[in-house]
Amino acid sequence: MKQNALDLCKQLGVAMPTAVAGNAITARTPITGDVIATLPCASSGDIERVVVRSREAFLAWRTVPAPVRGELVRLLGEELRTSKHALGQLVSIEAGKVLQEGLGEVQEMIDICDFAVGLSRQLYGLTIASERAEHRMMETWHPLGPTLIISAFNFPVAVWAWNAALALVCGNSTLWKPSDKAPLTALATQAVFDRAVQRYRDEGHIVPDNLSAVVIGRAEVGAALVADARIPLVSATGSTRMGRAVGEACAKRFARSILELGGNNAAIIAPSATLEMVERAVTFAAVGTAGQRCTTLRRLVVHAGVYDALVPRLRKIYGKLRIGNPLDEGTLVGPLIDRAAFDAMQTALAAARAAGGTVHGGDRVQQALGTDAYYVQPAIVEMPSQTDVMCHETFAPILHVVKYDGEIEQAVALNNAVAHGLSSSIFTNDLREMERFLGAAGSDCGIANVNIGTSGAEIGGAFGGEKETGGGRESGSDSWRAYMRRATNTI
Ligand code: UN1
């Protein structure tokens, strides 16, 4: 596995940095638990240098016309197409997700590049009727500055692309602090980006050095960057705890933040739901990426009238899930990222049992793949009611199930009764219920779906959520506005 990963890094053009003792992080694969490489953490001197260079890059890049900036992102999309298979495999190895998901993640990068290329010709501002005679008012959008992207291990490359593709066409430079659990895929993506820059130069365009830079390190490296007054925008994906620290540090210095934090996502199964559709969608949303997406389905709110028809069938499907090496064809569930994730899952299951829940599954399996590799049987937990343990996000494949027996409003209240507000779904064939769920008094989440699971959001829509999910929006629709500064002009 180690050699496979190193070969992929080489193939992708990574010049592997050599670590200095005492200030290093280890890149591992959760598939076997093996260490792949030891990488140097950025020192405070490195951070200073990288920020200075990023600011210089911004000053040059901001004056390049936006559609010409778009050409670089178009080339990035082409390079990603060429590297899709290798990068997708490396994502699988470093994050432990099944190969189809690794490849899918790179496809999302390609898709957002395509989106951003079009956007580079559509950074529209309004013209506004002035109340004064012979005056004209308008809004113009300008580049903002170096954009810091903090990404999580579970989508180690796609989230960078959602931010970077937009930031680059908007005229910003980017700095990337990847998760310390997924540094190799970041270095590989940077190598792909460097090839796009080379081709852009070969086409005769001028592009500054250091337009994109990766900064490897742990939380303290992220904190130093977040506190830096030369960085006007921080886009952070990760836990609510991390997001609160980032949000506070940004607020202190009036920097902007785009926060995409956890989710404790629910699906409501109404009496009229098509159960075959529910089974497939629920399973995919609850066990995909081994329950380690922020859009993972964690709570199922099932009407009493269909509970006995659905839950035993779900348990049967769970019993047949293929759990194992995510690179093997046919595997549906790969490993958890590390031991801490496994321990958190076991703690959550114990708490659910103590709260009167009946736990099906959840045990460790496939121990032969590595003593430090953590594969689990995804768990279904039947809860007597939505107790406190269900209201916390545990980043693991645990699907809590509760009954409701009243009207749709009761189910919506359960959906909304948690601190997070990322994704939500209703399965129903009743138009009135659907409209209630989607309406002003309905789901309070940033994503509200009908007859489709909570995960698998497309890049074309704005992605993010409310409450402790952080309120940020990334990716499609008009999310680009957060990456630019708006000037109102009266002439
Ligand atoms: C995340 O888990 O951080 O909706 C993002 C999805 C993905 C995004 C997940 N497109 O599953």
Short mmCIF file of C-alpha atoms and ligand atoms in Angstrom, two decimals:
data_model
loop_
_atom_site.label_atom_id
_atom_site.label_comp_id
_atom_site.label_asym_id
_atom_site.label_seq_id
_atom_site.Cartn_x
_atom_site.Cartn_y
_atom_site.Cartn_z
CA MET A 1 0.00 0.00 0.00
CA LYS A 2 2.84 2.34 0.93
CA GLN A 3 4.67 1.72 -2.34
CA ASN A 4 1.43 2.08 -4.30
CA ALA A 5 0.82 5.49 -2.69
CA LEU A 6 4.39 6.65 -3.27
CA ASP A 7 4.21 5.55 -6.93
CA LEU A 8 0.99 7.51 -7.38
CA CYS A 9 2.59 10.59 -5.80
CA LYS A 10 5.50 10.26 -8.20
CA GLN A 11 3.21 9.75 -11.16
CA LEU A 12 1.28 12.86 -10.15
CA GLY A 13 4.53 14.84 -9.99
CA VAL A 14 4.92 15.32 -6.25
CA ALA A 15 8.44 16.24 -5.21
CA MET A 16 8.26 14.64 -1.78
CA PRO A 17 9.64 17.06 0.84
CA THR A 18 11.95 15.58 3.44
CA ALA A 19 10.95 15.95 7.05
CA VAL A 20 13.06 17.46 9.77
CA ALA A 21 13.01 15.62 13.07
CA GLY A 22 10.69 17.02 15.70
CA ASN A 23 8.51 19.07 13.41
CA ALA A 24 6.84 16.59 11.14
CA ILE A 25 3.52 14.94 10.42
CA THR A 26 3.01 11.42 9.22
CA ALA A 27 0.86 10.64 6.20
CA ARG A 28 -0.96 7.35 6.75
CA THR A 29 -3.43 5.20 4.93
CA PRO A 30 -6.45 4.07 6.95
CA ILE A 31 -6.73 1.04 4.64
CA THR A 32 -3.91 -0.76 6.48
CA GLY A 33 -2.84 1.83 9.04
CA ASP A 34 0.60 2.02 7.39
CA VAL A 35 2.68 5.18 7.40
CA ILE A 36 3.29 6.36 3.83
CA ALA A 37 5.55 9.34 4.37
CA THR A 38 6.79 11.81 6.95
CA LEU A 39 6.39 15.44 5.94
CA PRO A 40 7.78 18.64 7.41
CA CYS A 41 5.37 21.03 9.15
CA ALA A 42 5.55 24.69 8.17
CA SER A 43 7.58 26.76 10.62
CA SER A 44 6.61 30.32 11.56
CA GLY A 45 9.27 31.50 9.07
CA ASP A 46 7.68 29.37 6.33
CA ILE A 47 4.26 30.81 7.13
CA GLU A 48 5.54 34.37 6.95
CA ARG A 49 7.21 33.71 3.58
CA VAL A 50 4.20 32.00 2.11
CA VAL A 51 1.84 34.81 3.13
CA VAL A 52 4.14 37.50 1.73
CA ARG A 53 4.38 35.61 -1.58
CA SER A 54 0.67 34.96 -1.72
CA ARG A 55 0.00 38.67 -1.25
CA GLU A 56 2.46 39.49 -4.06
CA ALA A 57 0.76 36.94 -6.29
CA PHE A 58 -2.62 38.51 -5.54
CA LEU A 59 -1.41 42.00 -6.44
CA ALA A 60 -0.40 40.77 -9.91
CA TRP A 61 -3.31 38.38 -10.49
CA ARG A 62 -6.05 40.86 -9.62
CA THR A 63 -5.31 42.95 -12.71
CA VAL A 64 -5.55 40.03 -15.15
CA PRO A 65 -8.98 40.22 -16.85
CA ALA A 66 -11.38 37.71 -15.31
CA PRO A 67 -12.00 35.69 -18.52
CA VAL A 68 -8.22 35.39 -18.96
CA ARG A 69 -8.01 34.16 -15.37
CA GLY A 70 -10.68 31.67 -16.37
CA GLU A 71 -8.34 30.16 -18.93
CA LEU A 72 -6.00 29.02 -16.14
CA VAL A 73 -8.90 27.31 -14.41
CA ARG A 74 -9.91 25.71 -17.72
CA LEU A 75 -6.41 24.26 -18.00
CA LEU A 76 -6.61 23.10 -14.38
CA GLY A 77 -9.78 21.22 -15.31
CA GLU A 78 -7.98 19.62 -18.26
CA GLU A 79 -5.03 18.59 -16.11
CA LEU A 80 -7.41 17.11 -13.56
CA ARG A 81 -9.05 15.08 -16.32
CA THR A 82 -5.64 13.68 -17.25
CA SER A 83 -4.80 12.92 -13.62
CA LYS A 84 -8.24 11.75 -12.54
CA HIS A 85 -7.44 8.10 -12.12
CA ALA A 86 -4.19 8.57 -10.22
CA LEU A 87 -5.52 11.31 -7.97
CA GLY A 88 -8.76 9.40 -7.34
CA GLN A 89 -6.75 6.39 -6.22
CA LEU A 90 -4.58 8.51 -3.95
CA VAL A 91 -7.74 9.99 -2.39
CA SER A 92 -8.97 6.46 -1.71
CA ILE A 93 -5.68 5.48 -0.15
CA GLU A 94 -5.34 8.57 2.03
CA ALA A 95 -8.98 9.06 3.06
CA GLY A 96 -10.08 5.41 2.89
CA LYS A 97 -13.11 6.07 0.69
CA VAL A 98 -14.09 3.54 -1.97
CA LEU A 99 -12.44 4.08 -5.34
CA GLN A 100 -15.66 5.20 -7.05
CA GLU A 101 -15.97 7.93 -4.42
CA GLY A 102 -12.31 8.88 -4.83
CA LEU A 103 -12.83 9.23 -8.58
CA GLY A 104 -16.13 11.02 -7.97
CA GLU A 105 -14.35 13.54 -5.83
CA VAL A 106 -11.92 14.36 -8.64
CA GLN A 107 -14.90 14.62 -11.01
CA GLU A 108 -16.36 17.26 -8.67
CA MET A 109 -13.10 19.18 -9.02
CA ILE A 110 -13.40 19.02 -12.79
CA ASP A 111 -17.04 20.09 -12.66
CA ILE A 112 -16.34 23.12 -10.48
CA CYS A 113 -13.52 24.15 -12.84
CA ASP A 114 -16.01 24.06 -15.73
CA PHE A 115 -18.46 26.08 -13.65
CA ALA A 116 -15.79 28.63 -12.72
CA VAL A 117 -14.66 29.06 -16.34
CA GLY A 118 -18.19 30.13 -17.27
CA LEU A 119 -18.38 32.26 -14.17
CA SER A 120 -15.23 34.13 -15.20
CA ARG A 121 -17.38 35.84 -17.85
CA GLN A 122 -20.33 36.41 -15.53
CA LEU A 123 -19.07 38.30 -12.48
CA TYR A 124 -22.01 40.64 -12.94
CA GLY A 125 -22.83 43.72 -10.92
CA LEU A 126 -26.12 45.63 -10.83
CA THR A 127 -26.88 49.01 -12.24
CA ILE A 128 -29.22 50.90 -9.93
CA ALA A 129 -31.50 53.83 -10.69
CA SER A 130 -30.09 56.87 -8.93
CA GLU A 131 -32.51 59.28 -7.22
CA ARG A 132 -30.35 62.19 -8.37
CA ALA A 133 -30.68 63.63 -11.86
CA GLU A 134 -27.88 62.85 -14.29
CA HIS A 135 -26.28 60.39 -11.93
CA ARG A 136 -25.61 56.72 -12.42
CA MET A 137 -25.22 54.08 -9.74
CA MET A 138 -23.68 50.68 -10.14
CA GLU A 139 -22.07 47.86 -8.26
CA THR A 140 -18.71 46.49 -9.26
CA TRP A 141 -17.05 43.36 -7.96
CA HIS A 142 -13.31 43.31 -7.37
CA PRO A 143 -10.77 40.70 -6.26
CA LEU A 144 -10.49 40.48 -2.49
CA GLY A 145 -7.05 39.12 -1.55
CA PRO A 146 -5.26 35.95 -0.50
CA THR A 147 -7.88 33.33 0.33
CA LEU A 148 -7.08 30.73 2.95
CA ILE A 149 -8.69 27.32 2.43
CA ILE A 150 -8.75 24.93 5.37
CA SER A 151 -9.97 21.50 4.33
CA ALA A 152 -10.91 18.29 6.15
CA PHE A 153 -9.70 14.72 5.59
CA ASN A 154 -13.02 13.39 4.29
CA PHE A 155 -13.12 15.46 1.11
CA PRO A 156 -9.40 16.12 0.90
CA VAL A 157 -9.36 17.61 -2.62
CA ALA A 158 -12.90 18.48 -3.77
CA VAL A 159 -13.44 21.11 -1.10
CA TRP A 160 -10.19 22.83 -2.11
CA ALA A 161 -11.42 22.93 -5.70
CA TRP A 162 -14.84 24.36 -4.77
CA ASN A 163 -13.03 27.23 -3.14
CA ALA A 164 -9.93 27.58 -5.28
CA ALA A 165 -11.64 27.50 -8.69
CA LEU A 166 -13.93 30.33 -7.60
CA ALA A 167 -11.25 32.29 -5.77
CA LEU A 168 -8.93 32.13 -8.79
CA VAL A 169 -11.44 33.42 -11.34
CA CYS A 170 -12.43 36.07 -8.81
CA GLY A 171 -8.82 37.29 -8.89
CA ASN A 172 -7.59 36.00 -5.54
CA SER A 173 -4.50 34.00 -4.69
CA THR A 174 -5.05 30.91 -2.56
CA LEU A 175 -3.34 29.35 0.42
CA TRP A 176 -4.26 25.83 1.39
CA LYS A 177 -3.93 24.28 4.82
CA PRO A 178 -5.08 20.68 4.26
CA SER A 179 -6.03 18.33 7.07
CA ASP A 180 -2.96 16.86 8.76
CA LYS A 181 -4.65 13.52 8.01
CA ALA A 182 -4.57 14.12 4.25
CA PRO A 183 -1.42 16.01 3.22
CA LEU A 184 -0.39 13.86 0.24
CA THR A 185 -3.49 14.48 -1.83
CA ALA A 186 -2.94 18.21 -1.27
CA LEU A 187 0.64 18.02 -2.51
CA ALA A 188 -0.54 15.99 -5.50
CA THR A 189 -3.25 18.54 -6.32
CA GLN A 190 -0.70 21.32 -6.10
CA ALA A 191 1.48 19.41 -8.59
CA VAL A 192 -1.50 19.19 -10.97
CA PHE A 193 -2.08 22.93 -10.51
CA ASP A 194 1.58 23.64 -11.28
CA ARG A 195 1.21 21.82 -14.61
CA ALA A 196 -1.80 23.98 -15.45
CA VAL A 197 0.28 27.07 -14.66
CA GLN A 198 3.05 25.80 -16.95
CA ARG A 199 0.61 25.29 -19.82
CA TYR A 200 -0.90 28.73 -19.21
CA ARG A 201 2.57 30.23 -19.50
CA ASP A 202 3.24 28.17 -22.62
CA GLU A 203 0.13 29.75 -24.13
CA GLY A 204 1.80 33.12 -23.54
CA HIS A 205 -0.12 34.26 -20.49
CA ILE A 206 1.51 35.90 -17.52
CA VAL A 207 0.81 34.40 -14.14
CA PRO A 208 2.57 35.20 -10.86
CA ASP A 209 4.41 32.52 -8.90
CA ASN A 210 2.81 31.27 -5.70
CA LEU A 211 -0.74 31.85 -6.89
CA SER A 212 -1.61 28.66 -5.04
CA ALA A 213 0.43 27.34 -2.13
CA VAL A 214 0.04 24.41 0.24
CA VAL A 215 0.96 24.86 3.88
CA ILE A 216 1.36 21.60 5.77
CA GLY A 217 0.87 21.46 9.51
CA ARG A 218 -1.41 20.91 12.45
CA ALA A 219 -3.97 23.19 14.07
CA GLU A 220 -1.39 25.73 15.22
CA VAL A 221 -0.31 26.35 11.60
CA GLY A 222 -3.94 26.94 10.68
CA ALA A 223 -4.38 29.25 13.67
CA ALA A 224 -1.33 31.34 12.68
CA LEU A 225 -2.70 31.78 9.16
CA VAL A 226 -6.22 32.55 10.39
CA ALA A 227 -4.84 35.30 12.62
CA ASP A 228 -2.88 36.92 9.79
CA ALA A 229 -4.23 40.36 8.88
CA ARG A 230 -3.03 39.99 5.27
CA ILE A 231 -5.61 37.25 4.64
CA PRO A 232 -9.06 38.82 4.20
CA LEU A 233 -11.01 35.58 3.64
CA VAL A 234 -10.85 32.19 5.36
CA SER A 235 -12.93 29.31 4.05
CA ALA A 236 -12.87 26.48 6.57
CA THR A 237 -14.37 23.01 6.46
CA GLY A 238 -14.26 20.80 9.54
CA SER A 239 -15.67 20.39 13.02
CA THR A 240 -17.82 22.95 14.78
CA ARG A 241 -15.09 23.28 17.43
CA MET A 242 -12.53 24.23 14.77
CA GLY A 243 -15.03 26.52 13.04
CA ARG A 244 -15.84 28.37 16.22
CA ALA A 245 -12.14 29.11 16.76
CA VAL A 246 -11.73 30.21 13.12
CA GLY A 247 -14.90 32.30 13.19
CA GLU A 248 -13.90 34.09 16.38
CA ALA A 249 -10.37 34.78 15.15
CA CYS A 250 -11.71 36.17 11.87
CA ALA A 251 -14.38 38.27 13.60
CA LYS A 252 -11.74 39.75 15.87
CA ARG A 253 -9.91 41.25 12.92
CA PHE A 254 -13.01 41.77 10.71
CA ALA A 255 -11.92 39.19 8.18
CA ARG A 256 -14.55 37.24 6.31
CA SER A 257 -15.09 33.58 6.92
CA ILE A 258 -16.97 30.90 5.02
CA LEU A 259 -17.63 28.13 7.50
CA GLU A 260 -18.79 24.68 6.44
CA LEU A 261 -18.88 22.67 9.64
CA GLY A 262 -20.59 19.54 10.81
CA GLY A 263 -24.04 18.21 10.15
CA ASN A 264 -26.46 16.04 12.10
CA ASN A 265 -28.68 15.33 9.15
CA ALA A 266 -32.12 13.74 9.27
CA ALA A 267 -34.48 12.15 6.80
CA ILE A 268 -38.20 12.02 7.44
CA ILE A 269 -39.98 8.93 6.15
CA ALA A 270 -43.64 9.85 5.76
CA PRO A 271 -46.46 7.31 5.50
CA SER A 272 -46.78 7.66 1.71
CA ALA A 273 -43.03 7.21 1.01
CA THR A 274 -41.93 4.75 -1.68
CA LEU A 275 -40.00 2.35 0.52
CA GLU A 276 -37.79 0.74 -2.17
CA MET A 277 -36.51 4.21 -2.97
CA VAL A 278 -36.04 4.95 0.72
CA GLU A 279 -33.98 1.80 1.32
CA ARG A 280 -31.45 2.61 -1.37
CA ALA A 281 -31.22 6.32 -0.65
CA VAL A 282 -30.98 5.88 3.11
CA THR A 283 -28.30 3.21 2.88
CA PHE A 284 -26.19 5.29 0.50
CA ALA A 285 -26.52 8.43 2.62
CA ALA A 286 -25.86 6.66 5.94
CA VAL A 287 -22.96 4.34 5.07
CA GLY A 288 -21.28 6.13 2.12
CA THR A 289 -17.73 7.24 2.96
CA ALA A 290 -18.17 5.07 6.08
CA GLY A 291 -20.46 7.72 7.56
CA GLN A 292 -17.72 10.35 7.39
CA ARG A 293 -19.36 13.00 5.24
CA CYS A 294 -20.71 16.13 6.82
CA THR A 295 -23.86 15.36 4.79
CA THR A 296 -24.06 11.79 6.14
CA LEU A 297 -27.53 10.71 7.21
CA ARG A 298 -27.43 10.28 11.00
CA ARG A 299 -31.10 10.42 12.03
CA LEU A 300 -34.07 8.67 10.50
CA VAL A 301 -37.48 9.96 11.58
CA VAL A 302 -39.93 7.26 10.53
CA HIS A 303 -43.70 7.38 10.69
CA ALA A 304 -45.10 4.67 12.96
CA GLY A 305 -47.25 3.40 10.09
CA VAL A 306 -44.23 2.36 7.99
CA TYR A 307 -41.67 1.70 10.73
CA ASP A 308 -42.14 -2.08 10.82
CA ALA A 309 -42.08 -2.34 7.05
CA LEU A 310 -38.88 -0.32 6.71
CA VAL A 311 -36.53 -0.87 9.64
CA PRO A 312 -36.21 -4.70 9.40
CA ARG A 313 -35.51 -4.31 5.67
CA LEU A 314 -32.81 -1.77 6.32
CA ARG A 315 -31.24 -4.09 8.87
CA LYS A 316 -31.21 -6.84 6.25
CA ILE A 317 -29.47 -4.59 3.72
CA TYR A 318 -26.94 -3.53 6.37
CA GLY A 319 -26.21 -7.22 7.00
CA LYS A 320 -25.12 -7.64 3.38
CA LEU A 321 -22.89 -4.57 3.02
CA ARG A 322 -19.46 -5.35 1.62
CA ILE A 323 -16.98 -3.84 4.07
CA GLY A 324 -13.27 -3.93 3.34
CA ASN A 325 -10.43 -2.59 1.23
CA PRO A 326 -11.90 0.44 -0.57
CA LEU A 327 -9.72 -0.21 -3.62
CA ASP A 328 -11.38 -3.62 -4.18
CA GLU A 329 -14.23 -3.62 -6.64
CA GLY A 330 -17.56 -4.23 -4.97
CA THR A 331 -16.58 -2.77 -1.60
CA LEU A 332 -19.22 -0.36 -0.33
CA VAL A 333 -17.77 0.61 3.02
CA GLY A 334 -14.10 1.37 3.66
CA PRO A 335 -12.34 2.06 6.95
CA LEU A 336 -12.78 4.84 9.46
CA ILE A 337 -9.99 7.38 9.26
CA ASP A 338 -8.23 6.34 12.49
CA ARG A 339 -8.45 4.92 15.96
CA ALA A 340 -9.87 8.13 17.43
CA ALA A 341 -12.83 7.87 14.99
CA PHE A 342 -13.39 4.26 16.04
CA ASP A 343 -13.27 5.16 19.74
CA ALA A 344 -15.71 8.04 19.22
CA MET A 345 -18.10 5.65 17.47
CA GLN A 346 -17.93 3.12 20.31
CA THR A 347 -18.49 5.88 22.89
CA ALA A 348 -21.55 7.12 20.97
CA LEU A 349 -22.98 3.58 20.73
CA ALA A 350 -22.47 3.04 24.47
CA ALA A 351 -24.25 6.33 25.16
CA ALA A 352 -27.13 5.29 22.89
CA ARG A 353 -27.48 1.97 24.74
CA ALA A 354 -27.47 3.81 28.06
CA ALA A 355 -30.25 6.04 26.73
CA GLY A 356 -32.42 3.00 25.98
CA GLY A 357 -31.38 2.45 22.35
CA THR A 358 -31.14 -0.93 20.67
CA VAL A 359 -27.91 -1.16 18.70
CA HIS A 360 -27.62 -3.37 15.61
CA GLY A 361 -24.06 -3.64 14.26
CA GLY A 362 -21.25 -1.24 15.09
CA ASP A 363 -18.57 -3.86 15.75
CA ARG A 364 -15.04 -3.85 14.45
CA VAL A 365 -14.48 -6.14 11.45
CA GLN A 366 -11.67 -6.98 8.97
CA GLN A 367 -8.94 -6.81 11.57
CA ALA A 368 -6.68 -8.85 9.29
CA LEU A 369 -6.16 -5.77 7.07
CA GLY A 370 -4.05 -4.12 9.77
CA THR A 371 -3.96 -3.79 13.54
CA ASP A 372 -4.12 -0.02 13.16
CA ALA A 373 -6.88 -0.09 10.52
CA TYR A 374 -10.43 0.41 11.77
CA TYR A 375 -13.25 -1.16 9.78
CA VAL A 376 -16.71 -1.29 11.32
CA GLN A 377 -20.08 -2.77 10.62
CA PRO A 378 -22.29 0.31 10.13
CA ALA A 379 -24.81 0.58 12.95
CA ILE A 380 -28.55 1.08 13.07
CA VAL A 381 -29.69 2.27 16.48
CA GLU A 382 -33.40 2.16 17.32
CA MET A 383 -34.04 4.90 19.86
CA PRO A 384 -37.10 5.27 22.09
CA SER A 385 -37.07 9.01 21.39
CA GLN A 386 -34.70 11.71 20.12
CA THR A 387 -32.56 11.91 23.25
CA ASP A 388 -29.45 14.00 23.79
CA VAL A 389 -27.07 11.41 22.27
CA MET A 390 -28.83 11.78 18.90
CA CYS A 391 -28.31 15.51 19.00
CA HIS A 392 -24.51 15.23 18.74
CA GLU A 393 -22.66 14.59 15.52
CA THR A 394 -20.44 11.51 15.64
CA PHE A 395 -18.37 11.20 12.48
CA ALA A 396 -19.07 7.49 11.95
CA PRO A 397 -21.71 5.26 10.32
CA ILE A 398 -24.38 5.36 13.01
CA LEU A 399 -27.97 5.73 11.87
CA HIS A 400 -30.30 6.55 14.76
CA VAL A 401 -33.94 5.75 14.11
CA VAL A 402 -36.93 7.25 15.90
CA LYS A 403 -40.68 7.01 15.35
CA TYR A 404 -43.17 9.78 14.95
CA ASP A 405 -46.88 9.17 14.89
CA GLY A 406 -48.39 12.60 14.38
CA GLU A 407 -48.43 15.10 11.54
CA ILE A 408 -45.54 16.29 9.42
CA GLU A 409 -45.00 19.23 11.79
CA GLN A 410 -43.93 16.81 14.51
CA ALA A 411 -41.31 15.28 12.23
CA VAL A 412 -40.07 18.69 11.10
CA ALA A 413 -39.70 19.73 14.75
CA LEU A 414 -37.49 16.68 15.34
CA ASN A 415 -35.49 17.50 12.20
CA ASN A 416 -34.86 21.02 13.47
CA ALA A 417 -34.19 20.15 17.12
CA VAL A 418 -30.40 19.82 16.78
CA ALA A 419 -27.60 22.38 16.81
CA HIS A 420 -26.46 21.76 13.24
CA GLY A 421 -28.35 22.74 10.10
CA LEU A 422 -26.63 21.28 7.05
CA SER A 423 -28.74 18.76 5.16
CA SER A 424 -32.19 17.19 5.44
CA SER A 425 -34.61 15.09 3.42
CA ILE A 426 -38.20 14.06 3.31
CA PHE A 427 -39.50 10.96 1.58
CA THR A 428 -43.15 11.45 0.74
CA ASN A 429 -45.60 11.33 -2.13
CA ASP A 430 -47.85 13.88 -0.42
CA LEU A 431 -47.52 17.35 -1.94
CA ARG A 432 -48.76 19.10 1.15
CA GLU A 433 -46.09 17.46 3.30
CA MET A 434 -43.43 18.29 0.75
CA GLU A 435 -44.39 21.97 0.70
CA ARG A 436 -44.49 22.10 4.50
CA PHE A 437 -40.99 20.64 4.65
CA LEU A 438 -39.60 23.05 2.03
CA GLY A 439 -41.47 26.12 3.28
CA ALA A 440 -40.64 28.87 5.74
CA ALA A 441 -41.79 26.79 8.71
CA GLY A 442 -40.10 23.66 7.37
CA SER A 443 -36.55 22.30 7.50
CA ASP A 444 -34.10 24.88 8.84
CA CYS A 445 -31.15 23.39 6.94
CA GLY A 446 -29.08 24.77 4.09
CA ILE A 447 -30.02 21.70 2.05
CA ALA A 448 -33.59 20.39 2.03
CA ASN A 449 -34.28 17.49 -0.34
CA VAL A 450 -37.36 15.56 -1.40
CA ASN A 451 -37.17 11.85 -2.22
CA ILE A 452 -33.37 11.91 -2.35
CA GLY A 453 -30.88 11.40 0.47
CA THR A 454 -29.02 14.01 2.48
CA SER A 455 -25.63 13.52 0.82
CA GLY A 456 -24.40 13.80 -2.75
CA ALA A 457 -24.91 17.53 -3.25
CA GLU A 458 -24.02 18.73 -6.76
CA ILE A 459 -21.52 21.52 -7.34
CA GLY A 460 -24.04 23.71 -9.19
CA GLY A 461 -25.92 24.65 -6.04
CA ALA A 462 -24.64 26.71 -3.13
CA PHE A 463 -23.36 24.25 -0.53
CA GLY A 464 -23.49 24.86 3.22
CA GLY A 465 -25.78 25.08 6.19
CA GLU A 466 -27.18 27.07 9.05
CA LYS A 467 -26.74 27.23 12.83
CA GLU A 468 -23.65 25.34 14.06
CA THR A 469 -22.90 24.31 10.48
CA GLY A 470 -21.54 27.83 10.21
CA GLY A 471 -23.71 29.62 7.65
CA GLY A 472 -21.15 29.63 4.82
CA ARG A 473 -21.91 28.81 1.20
CA GLU A 474 -19.39 27.36 -1.22
CA SER A 475 -19.41 26.00 -4.73
CA GLY A 476 -22.19 26.92 -7.18
CA SER A 477 -25.00 29.46 -7.54
CA ASP A 478 -23.85 32.92 -6.39
CA SER A 479 -21.39 31.68 -3.74
CA TRP A 480 -18.66 33.53 -5.70
CA ARG A 481 -19.74 36.83 -4.20
CA ALA A 482 -18.11 35.89 -0.88
CA TYR A 483 -14.74 35.78 -2.65
CA MET A 484 -14.92 39.36 -3.96
CA ARG A 485 -15.32 42.84 -2.57
CA ARG A 486 -18.29 44.90 -3.70
CA ALA A 487 -18.00 48.57 -4.49
CA THR A 488 -21.05 50.77 -5.00
CA ASN A 489 -20.22 53.54 -7.47
CA THR A 490 -22.13 56.76 -8.07
CA ILE A 491 -21.09 58.74 -11.09
C1 UN1 B 1 -18.44 17.17 3.15
O1 UN1 B 1 -18.70 16.10 3.69
O2 UN1 B 1 -17.63 17.97 3.66
O3 UN1 B 1 -23.00 16.21 -0.45
C2 UN1 B 1 -18.98 17.61 1.87
C3 UN1 B 1 -21.99 15.52 -0.54
C4 UN1 B 1 -20.72 16.09 -1.08
C5 UN1 B 1 -20.18 17.09 -0.16
C6 UN1 B 1 -19.87 16.61 1.20
N1 UN1 B 1 -20.88 16.61 -2.40
O4 UN1 B 1 -21.97 14.38 -0.17
#
